[in-house]
Coordinates of C-alpha atoms in Angstrom, one line a residue:
Chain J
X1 CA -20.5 14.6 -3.5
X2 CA -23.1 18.0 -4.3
X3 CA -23.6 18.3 -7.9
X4 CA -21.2 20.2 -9.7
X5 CA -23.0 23.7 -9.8
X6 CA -23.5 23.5 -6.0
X7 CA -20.3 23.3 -5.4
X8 CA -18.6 25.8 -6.6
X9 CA -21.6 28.2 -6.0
X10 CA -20.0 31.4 -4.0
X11 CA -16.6 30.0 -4.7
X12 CA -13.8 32.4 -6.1
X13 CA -12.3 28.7 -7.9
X14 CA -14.5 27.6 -10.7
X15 CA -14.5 23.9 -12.2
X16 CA -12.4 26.0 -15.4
X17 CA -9.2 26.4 -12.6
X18 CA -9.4 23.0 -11.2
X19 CA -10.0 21.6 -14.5
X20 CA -6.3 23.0 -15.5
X21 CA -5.0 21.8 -12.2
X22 CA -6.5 17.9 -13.4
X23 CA -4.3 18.1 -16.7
X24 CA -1.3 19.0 -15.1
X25 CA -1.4 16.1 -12.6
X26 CA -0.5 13.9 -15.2
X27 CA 2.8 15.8 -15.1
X28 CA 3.8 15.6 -11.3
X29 CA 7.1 13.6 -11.4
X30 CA 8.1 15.2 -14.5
X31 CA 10.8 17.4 -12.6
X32 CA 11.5 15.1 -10.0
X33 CA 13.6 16.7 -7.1
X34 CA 15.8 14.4 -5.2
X35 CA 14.9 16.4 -1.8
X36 CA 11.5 17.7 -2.1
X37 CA 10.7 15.0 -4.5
X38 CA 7.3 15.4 -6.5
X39 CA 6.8 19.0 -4.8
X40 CA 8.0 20.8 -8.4
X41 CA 5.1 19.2 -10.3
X42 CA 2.2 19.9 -6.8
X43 CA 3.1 23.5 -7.3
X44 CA 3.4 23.2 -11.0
X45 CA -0.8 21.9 -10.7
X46 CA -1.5 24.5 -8.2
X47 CA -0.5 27.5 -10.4
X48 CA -4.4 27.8 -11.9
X49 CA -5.2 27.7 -9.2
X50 CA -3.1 30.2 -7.2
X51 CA -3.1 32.7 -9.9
X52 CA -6.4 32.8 -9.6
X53 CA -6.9 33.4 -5.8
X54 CA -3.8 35.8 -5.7
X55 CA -3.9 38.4 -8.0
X56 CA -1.1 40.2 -6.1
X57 CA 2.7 39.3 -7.4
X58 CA 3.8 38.5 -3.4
X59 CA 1.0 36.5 -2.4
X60 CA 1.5 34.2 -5.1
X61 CA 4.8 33.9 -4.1
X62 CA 4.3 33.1 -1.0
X63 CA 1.8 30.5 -2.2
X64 CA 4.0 28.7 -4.4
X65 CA 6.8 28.6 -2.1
X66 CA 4.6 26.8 0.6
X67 CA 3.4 24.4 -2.2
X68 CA 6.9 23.8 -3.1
X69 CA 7.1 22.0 0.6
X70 CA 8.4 18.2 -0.2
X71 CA 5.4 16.1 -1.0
X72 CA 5.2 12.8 -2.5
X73 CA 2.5 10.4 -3.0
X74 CA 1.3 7.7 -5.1
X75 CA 0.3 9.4 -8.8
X76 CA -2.8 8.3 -8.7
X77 CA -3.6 9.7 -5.6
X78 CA -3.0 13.1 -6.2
X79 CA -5.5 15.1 -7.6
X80 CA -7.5 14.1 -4.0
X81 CA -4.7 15.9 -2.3
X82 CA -4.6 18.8 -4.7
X83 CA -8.2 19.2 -4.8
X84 CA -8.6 19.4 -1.1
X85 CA -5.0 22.0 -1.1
X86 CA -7.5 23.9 -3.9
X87 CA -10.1 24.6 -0.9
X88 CA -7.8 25.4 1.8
X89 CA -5.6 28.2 -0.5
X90 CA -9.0 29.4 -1.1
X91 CA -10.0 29.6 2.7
X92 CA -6.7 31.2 3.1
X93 CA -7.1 33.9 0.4
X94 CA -10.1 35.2 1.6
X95 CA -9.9 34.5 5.3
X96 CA -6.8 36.3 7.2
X97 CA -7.2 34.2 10.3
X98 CA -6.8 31.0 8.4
X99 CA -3.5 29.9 9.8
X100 CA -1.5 29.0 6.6
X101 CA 0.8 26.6 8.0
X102 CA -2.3 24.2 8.2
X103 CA -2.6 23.8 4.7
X104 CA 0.6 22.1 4.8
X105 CA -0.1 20.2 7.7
X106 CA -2.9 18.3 6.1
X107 CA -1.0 17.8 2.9
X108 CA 2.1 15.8 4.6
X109 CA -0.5 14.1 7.2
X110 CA -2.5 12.9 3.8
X111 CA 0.2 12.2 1.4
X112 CA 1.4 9.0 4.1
X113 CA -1.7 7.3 4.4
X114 CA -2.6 7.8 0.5
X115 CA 0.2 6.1 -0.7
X116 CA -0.1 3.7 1.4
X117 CA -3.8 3.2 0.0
X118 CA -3.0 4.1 -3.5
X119 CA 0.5 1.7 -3.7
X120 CA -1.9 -1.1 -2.4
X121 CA -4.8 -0.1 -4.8
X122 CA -2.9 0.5 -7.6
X123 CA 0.1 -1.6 -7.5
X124 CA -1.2 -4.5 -5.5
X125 CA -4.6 -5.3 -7.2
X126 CA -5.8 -3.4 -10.3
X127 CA -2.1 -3.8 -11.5
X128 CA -1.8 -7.1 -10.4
X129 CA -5.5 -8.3 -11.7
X130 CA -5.3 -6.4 -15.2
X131 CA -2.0 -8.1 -15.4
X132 CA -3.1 -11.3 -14.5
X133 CA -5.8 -11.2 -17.6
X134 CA -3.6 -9.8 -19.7
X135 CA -0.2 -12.1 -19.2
X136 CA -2.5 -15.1 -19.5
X137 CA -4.1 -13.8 -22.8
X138 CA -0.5 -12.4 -24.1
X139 CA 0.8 -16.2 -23.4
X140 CA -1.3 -17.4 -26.2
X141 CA -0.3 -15.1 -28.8
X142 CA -3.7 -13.1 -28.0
X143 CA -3.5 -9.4 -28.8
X144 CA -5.8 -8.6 -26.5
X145 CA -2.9 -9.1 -23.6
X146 CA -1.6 -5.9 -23.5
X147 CA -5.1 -4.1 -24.4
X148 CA -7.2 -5.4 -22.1
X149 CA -4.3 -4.8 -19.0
X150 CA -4.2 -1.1 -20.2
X151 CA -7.9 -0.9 -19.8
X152 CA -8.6 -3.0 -16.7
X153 CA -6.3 -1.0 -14.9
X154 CA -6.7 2.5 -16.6
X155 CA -10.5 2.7 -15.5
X156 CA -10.1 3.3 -11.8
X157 CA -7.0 4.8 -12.7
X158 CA -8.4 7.3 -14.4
X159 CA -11.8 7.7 -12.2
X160 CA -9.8 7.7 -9.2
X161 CA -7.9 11.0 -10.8
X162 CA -10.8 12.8 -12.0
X163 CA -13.3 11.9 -8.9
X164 CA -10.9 12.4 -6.0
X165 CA -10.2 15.8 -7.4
X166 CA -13.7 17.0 -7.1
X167 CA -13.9 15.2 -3.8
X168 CA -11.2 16.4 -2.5
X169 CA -12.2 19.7 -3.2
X170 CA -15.7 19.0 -1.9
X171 CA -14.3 17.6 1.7
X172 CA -12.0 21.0 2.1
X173 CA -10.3 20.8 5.1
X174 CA -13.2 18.7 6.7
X175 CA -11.2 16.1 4.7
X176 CA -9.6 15.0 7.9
X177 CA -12.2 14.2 10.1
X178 CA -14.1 12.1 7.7
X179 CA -11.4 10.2 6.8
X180 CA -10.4 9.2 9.8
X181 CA -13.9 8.9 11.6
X182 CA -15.9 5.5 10.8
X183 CA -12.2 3.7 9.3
X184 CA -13.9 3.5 5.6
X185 CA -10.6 3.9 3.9
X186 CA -8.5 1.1 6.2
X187 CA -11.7 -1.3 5.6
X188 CA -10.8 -0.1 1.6
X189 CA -7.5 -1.2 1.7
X190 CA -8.0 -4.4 3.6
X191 CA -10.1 -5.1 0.8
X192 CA -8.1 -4.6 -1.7
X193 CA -4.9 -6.5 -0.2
X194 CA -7.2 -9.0 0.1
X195 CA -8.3 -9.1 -3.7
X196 CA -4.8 -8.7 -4.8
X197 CA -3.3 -11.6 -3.0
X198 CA -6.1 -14.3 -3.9
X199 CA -5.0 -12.9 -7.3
X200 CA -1.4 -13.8 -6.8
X201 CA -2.4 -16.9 -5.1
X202 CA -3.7 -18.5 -8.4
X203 CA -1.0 -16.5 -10.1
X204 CA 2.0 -18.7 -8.9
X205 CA 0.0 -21.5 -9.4
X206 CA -0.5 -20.7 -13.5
X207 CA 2.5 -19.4 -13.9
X208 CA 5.3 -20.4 -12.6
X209 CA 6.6 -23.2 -14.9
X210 CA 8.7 -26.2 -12.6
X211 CA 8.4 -29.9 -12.6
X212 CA 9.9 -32.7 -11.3
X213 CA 11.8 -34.9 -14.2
X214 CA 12.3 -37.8 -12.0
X215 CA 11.9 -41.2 -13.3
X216 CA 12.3 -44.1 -11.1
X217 CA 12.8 -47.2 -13.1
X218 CA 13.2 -50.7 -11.5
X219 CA 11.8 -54.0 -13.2
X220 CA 8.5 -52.9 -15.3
X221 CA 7.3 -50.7 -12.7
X222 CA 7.5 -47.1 -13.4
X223 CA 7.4 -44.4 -10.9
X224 CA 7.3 -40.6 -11.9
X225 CA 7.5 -38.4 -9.4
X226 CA 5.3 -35.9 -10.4
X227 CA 2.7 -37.9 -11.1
X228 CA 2.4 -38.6 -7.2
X229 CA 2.9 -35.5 -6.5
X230 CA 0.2 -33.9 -8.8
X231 CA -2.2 -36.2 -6.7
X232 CA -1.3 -35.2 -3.4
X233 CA -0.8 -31.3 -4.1
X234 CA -0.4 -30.2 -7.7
X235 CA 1.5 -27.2 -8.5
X236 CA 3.3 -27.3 -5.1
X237 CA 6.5 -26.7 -6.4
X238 CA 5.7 -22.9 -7.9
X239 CA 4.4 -22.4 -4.7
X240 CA 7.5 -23.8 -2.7
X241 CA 9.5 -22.1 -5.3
X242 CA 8.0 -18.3 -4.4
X243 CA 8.1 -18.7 -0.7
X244 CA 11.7 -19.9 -0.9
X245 CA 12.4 -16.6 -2.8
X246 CA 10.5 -14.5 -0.6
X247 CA 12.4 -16.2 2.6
X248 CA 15.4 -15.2 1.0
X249 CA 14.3 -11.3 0.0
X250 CA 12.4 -10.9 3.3
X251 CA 14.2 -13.0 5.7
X252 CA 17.7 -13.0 4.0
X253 CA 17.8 -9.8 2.7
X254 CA 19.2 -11.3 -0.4
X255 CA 19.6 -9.1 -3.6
X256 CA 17.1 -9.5 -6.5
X257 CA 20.3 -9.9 -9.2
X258 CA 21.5 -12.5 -7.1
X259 CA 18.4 -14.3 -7.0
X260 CA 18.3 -13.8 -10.7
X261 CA 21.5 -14.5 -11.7
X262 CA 20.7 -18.0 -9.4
X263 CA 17.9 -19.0 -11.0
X264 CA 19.9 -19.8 -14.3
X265 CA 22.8 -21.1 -12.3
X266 CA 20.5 -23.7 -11.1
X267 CA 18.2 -24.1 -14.2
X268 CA 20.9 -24.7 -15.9
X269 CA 22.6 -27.7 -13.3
X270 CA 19.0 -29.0 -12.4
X271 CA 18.4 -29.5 -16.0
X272 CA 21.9 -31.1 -16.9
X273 CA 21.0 -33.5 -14.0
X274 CA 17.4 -34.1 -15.0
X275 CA 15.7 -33.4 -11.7
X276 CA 13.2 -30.4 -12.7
X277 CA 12.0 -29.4 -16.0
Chain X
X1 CA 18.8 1.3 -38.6
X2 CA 14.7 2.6 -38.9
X3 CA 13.5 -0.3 -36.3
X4 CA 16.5 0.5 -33.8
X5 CA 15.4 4.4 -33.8
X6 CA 11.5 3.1 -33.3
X7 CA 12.8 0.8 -30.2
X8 CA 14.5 3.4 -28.7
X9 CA 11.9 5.7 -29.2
X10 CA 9.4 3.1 -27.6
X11 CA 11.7 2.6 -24.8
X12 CA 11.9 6.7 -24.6
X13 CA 8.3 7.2 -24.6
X14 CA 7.8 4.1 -22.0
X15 CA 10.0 6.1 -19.6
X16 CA 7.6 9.0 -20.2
X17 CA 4.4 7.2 -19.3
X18 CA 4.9 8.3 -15.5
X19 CA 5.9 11.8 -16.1
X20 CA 3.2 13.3 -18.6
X21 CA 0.7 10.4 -18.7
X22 CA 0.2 9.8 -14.9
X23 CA 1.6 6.1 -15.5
X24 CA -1.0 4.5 -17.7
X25 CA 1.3 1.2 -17.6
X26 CA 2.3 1.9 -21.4
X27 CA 5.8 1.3 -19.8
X28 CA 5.2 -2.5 -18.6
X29 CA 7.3 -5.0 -20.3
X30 CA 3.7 -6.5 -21.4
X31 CA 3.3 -2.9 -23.5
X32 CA 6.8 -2.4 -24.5
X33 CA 7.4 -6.3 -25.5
X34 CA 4.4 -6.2 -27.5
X35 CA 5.3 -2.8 -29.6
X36 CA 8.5 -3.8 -30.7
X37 CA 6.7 -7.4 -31.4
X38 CA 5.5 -4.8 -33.7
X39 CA 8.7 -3.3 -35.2
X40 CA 9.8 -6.8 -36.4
X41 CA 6.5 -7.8 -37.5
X42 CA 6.5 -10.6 -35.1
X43 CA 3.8 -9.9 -32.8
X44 CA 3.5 -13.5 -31.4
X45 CA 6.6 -13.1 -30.4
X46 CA 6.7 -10.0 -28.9
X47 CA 3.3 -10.8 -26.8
X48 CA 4.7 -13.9 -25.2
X49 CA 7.9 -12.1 -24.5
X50 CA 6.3 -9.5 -22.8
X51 CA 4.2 -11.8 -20.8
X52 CA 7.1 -13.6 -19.5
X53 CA 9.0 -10.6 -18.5
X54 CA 5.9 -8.9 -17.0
X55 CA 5.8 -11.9 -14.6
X56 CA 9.4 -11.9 -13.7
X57 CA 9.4 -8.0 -13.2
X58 CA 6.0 -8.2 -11.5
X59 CA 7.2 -6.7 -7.8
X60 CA 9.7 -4.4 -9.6
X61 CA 8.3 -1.6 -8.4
X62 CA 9.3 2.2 -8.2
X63 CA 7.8 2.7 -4.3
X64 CA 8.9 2.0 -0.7
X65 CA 11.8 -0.5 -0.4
X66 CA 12.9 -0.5 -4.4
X67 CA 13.6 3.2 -4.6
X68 CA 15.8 2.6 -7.8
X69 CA 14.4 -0.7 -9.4
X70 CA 16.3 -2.1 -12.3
X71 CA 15.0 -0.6 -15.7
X72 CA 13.0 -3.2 -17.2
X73 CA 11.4 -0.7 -19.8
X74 CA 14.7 -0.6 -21.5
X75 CA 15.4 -3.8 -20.2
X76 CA 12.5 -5.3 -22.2
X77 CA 12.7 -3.2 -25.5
X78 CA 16.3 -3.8 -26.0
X79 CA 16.4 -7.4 -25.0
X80 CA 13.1 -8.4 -27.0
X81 CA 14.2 -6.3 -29.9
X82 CA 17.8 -7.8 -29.7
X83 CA 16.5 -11.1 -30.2
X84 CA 14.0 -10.4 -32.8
X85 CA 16.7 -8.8 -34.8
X86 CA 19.3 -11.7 -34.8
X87 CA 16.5 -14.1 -35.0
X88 CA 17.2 -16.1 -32.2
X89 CA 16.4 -18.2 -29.6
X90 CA 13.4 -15.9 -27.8
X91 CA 14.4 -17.7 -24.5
X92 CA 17.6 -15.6 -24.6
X93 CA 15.6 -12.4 -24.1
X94 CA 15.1 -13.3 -20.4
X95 CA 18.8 -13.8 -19.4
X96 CA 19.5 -10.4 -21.0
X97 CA 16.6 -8.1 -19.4
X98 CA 18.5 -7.5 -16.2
X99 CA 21.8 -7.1 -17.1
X100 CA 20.7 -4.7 -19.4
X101 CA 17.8 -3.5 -16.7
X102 CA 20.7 -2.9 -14.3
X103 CA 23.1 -1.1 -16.7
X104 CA 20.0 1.6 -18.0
X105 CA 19.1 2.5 -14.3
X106 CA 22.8 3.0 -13.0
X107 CA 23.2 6.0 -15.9
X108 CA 20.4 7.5 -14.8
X109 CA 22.5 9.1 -12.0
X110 CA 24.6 11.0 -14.4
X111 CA 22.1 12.0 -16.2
X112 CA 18.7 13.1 -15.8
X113 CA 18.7 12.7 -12.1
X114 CA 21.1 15.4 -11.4
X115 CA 19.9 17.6 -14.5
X116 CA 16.5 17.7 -12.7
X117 CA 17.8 18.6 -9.4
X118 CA 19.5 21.6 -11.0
X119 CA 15.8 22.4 -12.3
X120 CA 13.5 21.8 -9.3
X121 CA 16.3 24.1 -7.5
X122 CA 15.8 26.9 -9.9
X123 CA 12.0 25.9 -9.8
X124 CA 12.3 26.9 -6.0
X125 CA 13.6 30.1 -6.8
X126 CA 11.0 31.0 -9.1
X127 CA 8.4 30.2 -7.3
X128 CA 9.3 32.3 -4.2
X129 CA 9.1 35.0 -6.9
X130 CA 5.6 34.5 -8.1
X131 CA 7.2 33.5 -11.7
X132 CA 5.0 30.8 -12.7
X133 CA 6.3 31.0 -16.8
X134 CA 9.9 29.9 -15.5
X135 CA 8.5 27.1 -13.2
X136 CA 6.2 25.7 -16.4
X137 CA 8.5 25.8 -18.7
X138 CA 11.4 24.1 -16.1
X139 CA 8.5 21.3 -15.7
X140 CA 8.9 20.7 -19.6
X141 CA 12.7 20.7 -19.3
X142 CA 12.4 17.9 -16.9
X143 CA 10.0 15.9 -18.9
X144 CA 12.1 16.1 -21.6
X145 CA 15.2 15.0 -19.8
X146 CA 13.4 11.5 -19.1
X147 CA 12.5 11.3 -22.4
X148 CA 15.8 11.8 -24.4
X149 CA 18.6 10.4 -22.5
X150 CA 16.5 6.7 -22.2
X151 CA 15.9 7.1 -26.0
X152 CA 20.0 7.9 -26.3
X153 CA 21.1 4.8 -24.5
X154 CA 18.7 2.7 -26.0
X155 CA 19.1 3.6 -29.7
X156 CA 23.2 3.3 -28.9
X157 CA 22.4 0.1 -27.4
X158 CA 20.7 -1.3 -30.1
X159 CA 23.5 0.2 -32.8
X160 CA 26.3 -1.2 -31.1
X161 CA 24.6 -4.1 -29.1
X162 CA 23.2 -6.2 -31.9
X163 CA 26.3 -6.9 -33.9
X164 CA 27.8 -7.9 -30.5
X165 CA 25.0 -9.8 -30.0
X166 CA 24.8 -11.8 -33.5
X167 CA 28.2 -12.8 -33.1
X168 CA 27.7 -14.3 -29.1
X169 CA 25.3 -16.1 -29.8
X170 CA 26.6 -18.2 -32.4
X171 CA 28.8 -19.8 -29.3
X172 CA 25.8 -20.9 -27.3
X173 CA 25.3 -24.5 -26.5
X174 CA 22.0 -26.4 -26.3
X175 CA 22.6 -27.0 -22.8
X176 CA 22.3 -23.6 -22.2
X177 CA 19.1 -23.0 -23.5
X178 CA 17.8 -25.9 -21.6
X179 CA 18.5 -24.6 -18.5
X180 CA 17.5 -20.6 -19.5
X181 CA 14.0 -22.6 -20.4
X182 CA 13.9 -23.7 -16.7
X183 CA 15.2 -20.4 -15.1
X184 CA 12.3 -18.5 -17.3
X185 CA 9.6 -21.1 -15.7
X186 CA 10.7 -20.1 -12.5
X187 CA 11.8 -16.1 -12.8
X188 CA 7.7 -15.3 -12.8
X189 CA 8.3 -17.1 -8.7
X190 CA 10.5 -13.9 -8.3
X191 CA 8.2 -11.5 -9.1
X192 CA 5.6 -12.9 -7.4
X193 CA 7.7 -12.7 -4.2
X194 CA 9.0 -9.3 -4.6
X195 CA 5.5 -8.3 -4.7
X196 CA 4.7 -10.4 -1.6
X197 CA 7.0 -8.4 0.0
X198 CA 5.0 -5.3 -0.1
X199 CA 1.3 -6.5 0.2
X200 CA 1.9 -10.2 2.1
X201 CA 1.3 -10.4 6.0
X202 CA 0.4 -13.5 7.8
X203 CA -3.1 -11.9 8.7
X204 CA -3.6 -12.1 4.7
X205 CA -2.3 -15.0 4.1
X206 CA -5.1 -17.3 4.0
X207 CA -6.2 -15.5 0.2
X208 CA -3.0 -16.2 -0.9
X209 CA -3.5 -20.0 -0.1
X210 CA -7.3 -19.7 -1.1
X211 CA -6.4 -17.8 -4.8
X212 CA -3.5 -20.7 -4.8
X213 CA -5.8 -23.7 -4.5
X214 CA -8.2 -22.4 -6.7
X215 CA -6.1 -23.0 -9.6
X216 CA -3.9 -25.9 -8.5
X217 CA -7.0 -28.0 -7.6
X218 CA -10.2 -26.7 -9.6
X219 CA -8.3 -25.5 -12.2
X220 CA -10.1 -21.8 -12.2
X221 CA -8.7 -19.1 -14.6
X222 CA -7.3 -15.8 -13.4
X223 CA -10.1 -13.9 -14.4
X224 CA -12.5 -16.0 -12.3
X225 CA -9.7 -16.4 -9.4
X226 CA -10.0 -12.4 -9.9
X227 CA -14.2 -12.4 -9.5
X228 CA -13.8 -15.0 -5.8
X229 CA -11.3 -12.1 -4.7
X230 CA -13.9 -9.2 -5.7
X231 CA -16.5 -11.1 -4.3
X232 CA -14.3 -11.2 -0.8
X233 CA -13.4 -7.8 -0.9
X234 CA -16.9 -7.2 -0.9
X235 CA -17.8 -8.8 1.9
X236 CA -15.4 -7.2 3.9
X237 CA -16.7 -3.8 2.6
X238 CA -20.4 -4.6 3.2
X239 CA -19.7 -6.2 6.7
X240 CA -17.8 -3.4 8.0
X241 CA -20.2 -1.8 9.8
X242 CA -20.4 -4.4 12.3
X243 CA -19.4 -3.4 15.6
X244 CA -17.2 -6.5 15.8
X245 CA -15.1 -5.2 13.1
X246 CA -14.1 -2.3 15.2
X247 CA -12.3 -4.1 17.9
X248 CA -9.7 -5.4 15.7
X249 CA -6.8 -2.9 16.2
X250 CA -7.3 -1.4 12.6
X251 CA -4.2 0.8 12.8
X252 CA -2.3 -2.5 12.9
X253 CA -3.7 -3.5 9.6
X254 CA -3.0 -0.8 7.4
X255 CA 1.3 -2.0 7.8
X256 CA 0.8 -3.4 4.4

């Protein structure tokens, strides 16, 4: 990325409008349409911007109504799109051969891919990983839980938001090409998956809570079950546990509730009878 | 009557955190739990709750496949808060986050979903007309339809709930708890595989397996089963450029 006077240096936009269009990101889903989904709260962002660039009552107009085009993305992800939309609606402004309809081109053939990266950023591993540290920390009692989750997960949250803006804006509608050329972003997000699940790996292994309660008793000799399993394999029943569940979302399209509702069903009986604990 | 109106305001402003805040995860059970933990004074209580249901409600997620997941900000508050209040059993939180999970998310379509329809609609309108005052201001009506009607149901909830609640549970067996103590070891197994459903594939499944033996056989902590991960990803960052890399059929890897 150019330092922050280079960019903007002939530019109509100035880091005030896209500064304003940053705040209002935070506000995307607030009108959530059922149709066009986030696309009240992209136009909503876009209106520093716009004004800006068209001074003339039908212009904007026209400019809002194209941003009002259904768009919907991960959150996070956003401000890239917006700042990269910023650019082009500046191209178009000034440029009457800059065929409009591209603008929205780029935006639906971004907003895919970008949720795709951003649910398996942001949902898959920082989520995942801050909540890891803090659920382990919260277990104990430690206050520090819930304060170091916010915070391992809020810093690329919130980097991600104020960089990709910038970036986005810097790329313009070269945005395209560079994503797609080299396969930096796909090589991203296999990394990521890959950090998430190692996380959940040793997740299901500290905490999901079954044993076996299973004593056999004949003479003097003792034999419990879990014992001889924690040599073999320990924890193998959380893990047993999870993949049975995720056979029967995946493979079974069974419903969550049921599975819930299940789970008590059978704590309850296996409990009665003594087998897990 | 003052600690019902702060857990419905919690749950209110949890709703929130994705509409004005960008989703900070303020709305996570781990949060919410915690905050009325707060309320009642009884912080231990409220942390470990809010651990417990942050595992089970780990892949309850508002993308792709779970278009309308269960409400476990409410969810949490309410049940935490319910069981703080009547000074029970803490185990009983768990068996009453869904129900009341379920309950919050299916009035959501009488409320603010089609309230905000009405406004994005007229938002439309405005904007072909270059008036950007209405569209702002119809942005601020939405936020504060997710705010109020969560912070409605919840503080009715807790009015009427908790006397309900007081008098239930005097009826509950030991048995019962027993077998909720189980059910709570295994729910975090749930979460787990509702988030495998979105990020597992057999190509990734190794890490799983590796993270997994990590802690079932040396015993590692999260953080440093966290660090092995980073230190993978990084690997697969650096080595990227290799020309071997590019023969993989990339497109099929981004399916995750």
């Amino acid at each position: 990325m150019k330092s922050k006077d280079e960019m903007f240096k002939g530019k109509k936009l100035s880091r005030k409008e896209l500064m304003a269009t940053f705040w209002r990101a935070f506000l995307l889903p607030a009108c959530y349409s059922m149709d066009r989904m986030q696309a009240p709260g992209f136009a909503y962002s876009m209106i520093p911007v716009l004004k800006k660039l068209y001074p003339n009552k039908e212009d904007l107009g026209k400019a809002l109504t194209r941003q009002s085009e259904v768009y919907n993305t991960t959150y996070a992800m956003s401000p890239f799109i917006l700042g990269i939309t910023a650019s082009m609606e500046e191209e178009a402004s000034s440029n009457p051969n800059f065929l409009v309809s591209t603008i929205n081109n780029i935006k639906v053939a971004l907003m895919g891919p970008l949720a795709g990266i951003g649910d398996t950023f942001f949902w898959g591993t920082f989520r995942v990983i801050a909540a890891g540290v803090g659920t382990t920390l919260a277990l104990k009692g430690n206050i520090l839980g819930p304060i170091l989750f916010l915070i391992l997960y809020n810093i690329p949250h919130l980097l991600t938001r104020y960089y990709g803006l910038f970036l986005g804006y810097d790329l313009g509608s070269k945005a395209i090409d560079s994503l797609s050329s080299g396969g930096g972003f796909q090589r991203a997000t296999k990394a990521a998956s890959v950090m998430g699940l190692t996380v959940v790996g040793g997740m299901i292994a500290s905490m999901v809570n079954i044993k076996f309660d299973f004593v056999f008793k004949s003479g003097r000799t003792t034999l419990d079950l879990q014992k001889i399993v924690d040599q073999i394999c320990p924890d193998i029943l959380p893990l047993a546990v999870t993949f049975f569940m995720y056979w029967l979302l995946q493979k079974k399209k069974v419903k969550t509730s049921w599975i819930m509702i299940g789970c008590f069903v059978f704590g309850i009986l296996f409990k009665y009878l003594g087998i897990f604990k | 009557m003052v600690q019902s109106f702060l857990v419905a305001l919690i749950g209110g402003i949890g709703h929130i955190d994705e509409r004005i805040f960008g989703m900070t995860m303020i709305e996570r059970p781990l949060v919410i739990c915690t905050l009325v933990g707060l309320v009642y004074g009884d912080l231990k209580t409220g942390l470990i709750l809010g651990a417990q249901i942050e595992l089970l409600s780990m892949g309850i997620v508002g993308i792709g496949a779970n278009a309308a997941p269960p409400d476990v900000i409410l969810g949490g508050a309410l049940s935490t808060a319910l069981v703080l209040q009547t000074g029970t059993d803490s185990k009983l939180a768990l068996a009453l986050v869904m129900p009341i999970a379920a309950f919050s998310m299916a009035t959501k379509y009488i409320t603010y979903v089609p309230l905000n329809q009405i406004l994005s609609q007229k938002s439309l309108e405005a904007a072909s007309r270059g008036d950007t005052k209405t569209m702002e201001r119809n942005q601020w009506i939405g936020l504060f339809d997710y705010f109020i009607f969560p912070f409605l149901i919840g503080l009715v909830g807790m009015l009427l709930g908790a006397p309900l609640f007081k008098s239930l549970v005097a009826y509950i067996p030991d048995w019962l708890t027993g077998g909720f103590e189980l059910a709570s070891g295994v729910l975090p197994a749930l979460g787990f595989a509702l988030l495998m459903q979105l990020t597992f594939t057999k190509k990734f499944a190794p890490y799983l397996f590796l993270g997994f033996i990590l802690v079932a056989f040396f015993k590692l902590t999260n953080i440093g089963v966290a660090m092995v991960g980073g230190v993978i990803a990084a690997l697969i960052l650096l080595n990227g450029n290799d020309s071997s890399d590019n023969n993989e059929g990339e497109v099929e890897d981004n399916e995750i």
